Amino acid sequence: WVLMATGRTPTNIAVIKYWGKRDEALILPINDSISEISLLGGRFQSCLREIRKRARDFEDKEKGVKIKKEDWDKLHVHIASYNNFPTAAGLASSAAGLACFVFTLGKLMNVKEDYGELSSIARQGSGSACRSIYGGFVKWCMGEKDDGSDSIAVQLADETHWNDLVIIIAVVSSKQKETSSTSGMRDSVETSPLLQYRAQTVVPGRVLKMEEAIKNRDFESFAKLTCADSNQFHAVCLDTSPPIFYMNDTSHRIISLVEKWNHSEGTPQVAYTFDAGPNAVLIAQNRKTAAHFLQKLLYYFPPQDNDLSSYLVGDKSIL
Ligand code: DP6
C-alpha cells in the first residue's frame, strides 16, 4: 500500500526583515519580522526529526493500513515537490519548500500540532520558512525562551484582507547570490553595530506601526515602512565587515524610479523591497497603479536591453 499526503504553501516576502540570529542551531532571531502576500507557489533533517517525534498512530480500515507511531521511522517516504513560481526570481522558494515539507509530512504522520507549532518546526529548517506556514500577512514573533518554543509565526490577516495590492517582481538577475542569508547574517551579527541598534531600537516600533498599517489598509504607512526597512537591512549589509552587496546598479535605479514616481504622485503609490539579492519586489496600491507603473518600468528597463525581465504575479491581464 501507499499512503499519500499533499500540501501547498506560499512563498513569503518580508516587509520587516529578519536579519540576525541569537541561536544558530534552533534558528532564533534577534527581532520580530513581518511578511506579506502569499504567492502560491539542506536543512530537512532537523524538520524530519521533529515531525517524527510527534508522529501518531494511524489507521485506515478501508485500506487495511495500521501504523504504530514508532513505525513511521522505518517507512520510506518519497517526496515529489514542485514550484509554480519562477525559481530564478530568487523569491523565498526554499522557505515555501521547507514549510510545505513540514506541513505535508505532519499531515502524513498524523501529527496533531497546531499551525504555530508547525511553524516552529519549519523555522528550524530555515528561519523565514516559519512564515510560509500561513498565507496573507504573517508575523514571526522572535520569542524569549532559550528553547525557542515561543519563536513562532502568527497570521495577522488572511490573504483576502488586502487583495487590492498587486506585486510586481523585477528580475534583475537570476544568478545565484554570492553570500547566502545564513552566512551573511552571521557576519552582520558579529561585526555590524548598526544591526544591534536596528534590532533593539528600530524594529520593535516599526513592527507595531506595520501591524497598524496592515489592519487599516493604510498604504501610505505600509509603503513608507516597507521601503525604510528594506533600505535599513541593506545598510546593515554595508555595515558588515567585509561589506555585503546584495543590490546592484539596476536595483538602485529601480529604487530611484519608485521614489521619483511616488514623489510626483504626492503620496506613495508603490513600495519596494529587496531581500538578499538584487531583484526588486514592488508592491502597488491597486491594479491601476500597477499597470501604470509597470509601463514606466518597462520603458526605462526594456527587457531586450539588459537582463531585466519583469514578472507580474497573479493576473497577467493587467497590461
Ligand atoms: C533577507 O530564512 O533564508 O530574506 O534562517 O539562515 O535559513 P536562514 O535564513 P533565511 O533569511 C531570510 C532573510 C531575508 C529577510 C526575511 O525573509 O525576513
Tab-separated table of C-alpha atoms and ligand atoms in Angstrom, residues 12-14 16-19 21 27 33 43 94 123 125-129 131 140 177 181-183 185 233 274-276, ligand 1:
chain	number	residue	atom	x	y	z
A	12	ASN	CA	6.698	34.954	1.514
A	13	ILE	CA	8.282	38.354	1.173
A	14	ALA	CA	9.448	40.155	4.281
A	16	ILE	CA	10.038	43.941	8.035
A	17	LYS	CA	13.160	41.872	7.605
A	18	TYR	CA	14.602	39.086	9.699
A	19	TRP	CA	18.368	39.510	9.825
A	21	LYS	CA	20.138	35.013	14.919
A	27	ILE	CA	17.345	29.402	14.383
A	33	SER	CA	9.658	40.194	11.297
A	43	ARG	CA	18.070	21.554	6.277
A	94	SER	CA	13.266	27.437	-0.246
A	123	ARG	CA	11.789	27.595	11.464
A	125	GLY	CA	14.859	24.334	8.610
A	126	SER	CA	15.166	27.981	7.635
A	127	GLY	CA	14.086	30.991	9.675
A	128	SER	CA	11.913	32.639	7.065
A	129	ALA	CA	10.173	29.298	6.311
A	131	ARG	CA	6.200	32.487	7.956
A	140	TRP	CA	7.267	35.833	13.166
A	177	LYS	CA	23.562	35.110	-4.769
A	181	SER	CA	21.482	34.700	4.009
A	182	THR	CA	22.785	32.316	6.656
A	183	SER	CA	26.430	33.359	6.408
A	185	MET	CA	23.553	37.409	8.824
A	233	PHE	CA	18.510	45.997	6.026
A	274	PHE	CA	14.774	43.731	-1.739
A	275	ASP	CA	15.808	40.552	0.052
A	276	ALA	CA	19.287	39.050	-0.051
B	1	DP6	C1	16.700	38.784	3.798
B	1	DP6	O1	15.449	32.484	6.309
B	1	DP6	O2	16.990	32.420	4.308
B	1	DP6	O3	15.067	37.146	3.247
B	1	DP6	O4	17.369	31.206	8.716
B	1	DP6	O5	19.680	31.161	7.806
B	1	DP6	O6	17.832	29.969	6.587
B	1	DP6	P1	18.222	31.135	7.491
B	1	DP6	O7	17.958	32.477	6.642
B	1	DP6	P2	16.742	32.887	5.702
B	1	DP6	O8	16.868	34.500	5.745
B	1	DP6	C2	15.987	35.342	5.111
B	1	DP6	C3	16.497	36.740	5.151
B	1	DP6	C4	15.717	37.758	4.331
B	1	DP6	C5	14.725	38.513	5.205
B	1	DP6	C6	13.452	37.795	5.597
B	1	DP6	O9	12.973	36.918	4.842
B	1	DP6	O10	12.915	38.167	6.649
